[in-house]
CSV table of C-alpha atoms in Angstrom, one decimal:
chain,number,residue,atom,x,y,z
A,146,MET,CA,-1.4,-86.2,182.6
A,147,ALA,CA,-0.5,-82.9,180.9
A,148,LEU,CA,-0.7,-79.8,183.0
A,149,LYS,CA,-1.9,-76.6,181.4
A,150,ARG,CA,-0.8,-73.2,182.3
A,151,ARG,CA,-3.6,-70.9,183.2
A,152,SER,CA,-1.6,-67.8,184.0
A,153,LYS,CA,-0.9,-65.2,181.3
A,154,PRO,CA,2.2,-63.2,181.1
A,155,ILE,CA,2.0,-59.6,182.4
A,156,VAL,CA,2.5,-57.1,179.6
A,157,GLU,CA,2.6,-53.9,181.7
A,158,PHE,CA,5.4,-51.4,181.6
A,159,SER,CA,6.4,-49.3,184.6
A,160,PHE,CA,7.0,-45.7,183.5
A,161,ALA,CA,8.5,-44.7,186.9
A,162,SER,CA,12.1,-45.3,185.7
A,163,VAL,CA,11.4,-43.4,182.5
A,164,ALA,CA,10.3,-40.4,184.5
A,165,ASP,CA,13.5,-40.6,186.6
A,166,ILE,CA,15.7,-40.7,183.5
A,167,VAL,CA,13.9,-37.7,181.9
A,168,PHE,CA,14.3,-35.8,185.1
A,169,LEU,CA,18.0,-36.6,185.3
A,170,LEU,CA,18.5,-35.6,181.7
A,171,LEU,CA,16.7,-32.3,182.3
A,172,ILE,CA,19.0,-31.5,185.2
A,173,TYR,CA,22.1,-32.5,183.2
A,174,PHE,CA,21.2,-30.2,180.3
A,175,LEU,CA,20.3,-27.3,182.6
A,176,LEU,CA,23.6,-27.6,184.4
A,177,THR,CA,25.8,-28.0,181.3
A,178,SER,CA,24.2,-25.3,179.1
A,179,THR,CA,26.0,-22.1,178.6
A,180,PHE,CA,24.7,-18.7,179.0
A,181,VAL,CA,25.8,-16.4,176.2
A,182,LYS,CA,26.6,-12.8,176.7
A,183,GLN,CA,25.1,-10.9,173.9
A,184,GLY,CA,27.7,-8.6,172.4
A,185,SER,CA,30.2,-6.2,173.7
A,186,LEU,CA,28.6,-2.9,172.7
A,187,ASP,CA,26.7,-1.3,175.6
A,188,ILE,CA,23.1,-0.7,174.5
A,189,GLN,CA,19.8,-0.5,176.3
A,190,LEU,CA,17.4,-3.0,174.8
A,191,PRO,CA,13.6,-2.2,174.6
A,192,THR,CA,11.4,-4.2,176.9
A,193,SER,CA,8.7,-6.7,176.0
A,194,ALA,CA,6.7,-9.5,177.7
A,195,SER,CA,8.3,-12.2,175.5
A,196,ASP,CA,10.8,-14.6,177.1
A,197,LYS,CA,11.7,-16.7,174.1
A,198,PRO,CA,15.4,-16.9,173.3
A,199,SER,CA,16.7,-16.1,169.9
A,200,PRO,CA,18.3,-18.8,167.8
A,201,ASP,CA,22.1,-19.0,167.6
A,202,GLY,CA,22.9,-17.3,164.3
A,203,ASN,CA,23.8,-13.9,163.0
A,204,PHE,CA,23.5,-10.8,165.1
A,205,VAL,CA,23.5,-7.1,164.1
A,206,THR,CA,23.9,-4.6,166.9
A,207,VAL,CA,23.1,-0.9,166.4
A,208,THR,CA,24.1,1.7,169.0
A,209,GLN,CA,22.6,5.0,169.8
A,210,GLU,CA,25.4,6.7,167.8
A,211,GLY,CA,24.6,4.7,164.7
A,212,THR,CA,27.5,2.3,165.0
A,213,PHE,CA,26.9,-1.1,163.5
A,214,SER,CA,28.4,-4.4,164.7
A,215,TRP,CA,28.2,-7.8,163.0
A,216,LYS,CA,28.5,-11.2,164.6
A,217,SER,CA,28.0,-14.5,162.7
A,218,LYS,CA,27.6,-17.9,164.3
A,219,GLY,CA,30.9,-19.0,165.8
A,220,GLY,CA,32.6,-15.7,164.7
A,221,SER,CA,33.9,-12.8,166.7
A,222,GLU,CA,32.0,-9.6,166.9
A,223,ARG,CA,33.3,-6.9,164.5
A,224,ILE,CA,32.5,-3.2,164.3
A,225,VAL,CA,31.4,-2.3,160.8
A,226,GLU,CA,32.8,1.0,159.4
A,227,ASP,CA,30.1,1.7,156.8
A,228,ARG,CA,26.7,0.5,155.7
A,229,SER,CA,28.0,-1.1,152.4
A,230,GLU,CA,30.4,-3.3,154.4
A,231,LEU,CA,27.4,-4.5,156.6
A,232,GLU,CA,25.4,-5.2,153.4
A,233,GLY,CA,28.2,-7.4,152.1
A,234,LEU,CA,28.5,-9.3,155.4
A,235,ILE,CA,24.7,-10.0,155.3
A,236,LYS,CA,24.9,-11.2,151.7
A,237,ASP,CA,27.9,-13.4,152.4
A,238,ALA,CA,26.2,-15.0,155.4
A,239,PHE,CA,23.0,-15.8,153.5
A,240,ASP,CA,25.0,-17.3,150.6
A,241,SER,CA,26.9,-19.7,152.7
A,242,ASP,CA,25.4,-23.1,153.6
A,243,GLU,CA,27.5,-23.8,156.7
A,244,ASN,CA,25.0,-22.4,159.1
A,245,PRO,CA,21.5,-23.9,159.3
A,246,ASN,CA,20.2,-20.6,160.8
A,247,ASN,CA,21.9,-18.5,158.2
A,248,ASP,CA,18.6,-17.0,157.1
A,249,VAL,CA,17.9,-15.5,160.5
A,250,VAL,CA,19.3,-12.2,161.8
A,251,THR,CA,18.8,-11.1,165.3
A,252,LEU,CA,18.7,-7.3,165.7
A,253,ARG,CA,20.1,-5.9,169.0
A,254,ILE,CA,19.1,-2.3,168.8
A,255,ASP,CA,19.4,0.4,171.4
A,256,LYS,CA,15.9,1.7,172.2
A,257,ARG,CA,17.2,5.3,171.4
A,258,VAL,CA,18.2,4.5,167.8
A,259,ILE,CA,16.6,6.4,165.0
A,260,PHE,CA,14.4,4.2,162.8
A,261,GLU,CA,16.4,4.9,159.7
A,262,ASP,CA,19.2,2.6,160.9
A,263,VAL,CA,16.8,-0.1,161.7
A,264,ALA,CA,15.0,0.2,158.4
A,265,PHE,CA,18.4,-0.1,156.6
A,266,VAL,CA,19.2,-3.4,158.2
A,267,MET,CA,15.7,-4.8,157.7
A,268,ASP,CA,15.8,-3.8,154.0
A,269,LYS,CA,19.1,-5.7,153.5
A,270,VAL,CA,17.9,-8.8,155.2
A,271,ALA,CA,14.6,-8.8,153.3
A,272,LYS,CA,16.5,-8.4,150.0
A,273,ASN,CA,18.4,-11.6,150.8
A,274,LYS,CA,15.1,-13.4,151.7
A,275,GLY,CA,16.0,-13.6,155.4
A,276,GLN,CA,14.1,-13.4,158.6
A,277,ILE,CA,14.5,-10.8,161.4
A,278,ILE,CA,14.2,-11.3,165.2
A,279,PHE,CA,14.3,-8.3,167.5
A,280,MET,CA,16.1,-8.8,170.8
A,281,THR,CA,14.4,-7.3,173.8
A,282,GLU,CA,14.8,-7.4,177.6
A,283,LYS,CA,12.0,-9.1,179.5
A,284,GLY,CA,9.8,-6.5,181.0
A,285,ASN,CA,6.6,-6.4,183.0
């Protein structure tokens, strides 16, 4: 006499362990992430309601006195003596293929800077077909 199986295999999957793993990964990445100090020049950033971080890429800092500073990804920050030198650094950064975010420039501009300096940097980035992000402090 042949016996037949009447029970079917259970094809359910418990997602409880997946949620635990995702939670542990979240904790791991939060604890191992680094917090980057943005530049060495002392400036007062304007405030905004945005809390999105800027991508890791190229940074231009403009102080109240009109001093420019350039920092590329992985590079050290350097004070730029004149505008033509800054223009060359922007062009060189956009021409290189080593940085995936090389078409993005984050502007760290003191809130007391005259707009002429801001317009100069924006013009040079736009001529090289780049994108601009303004860095601000989180306000109310």
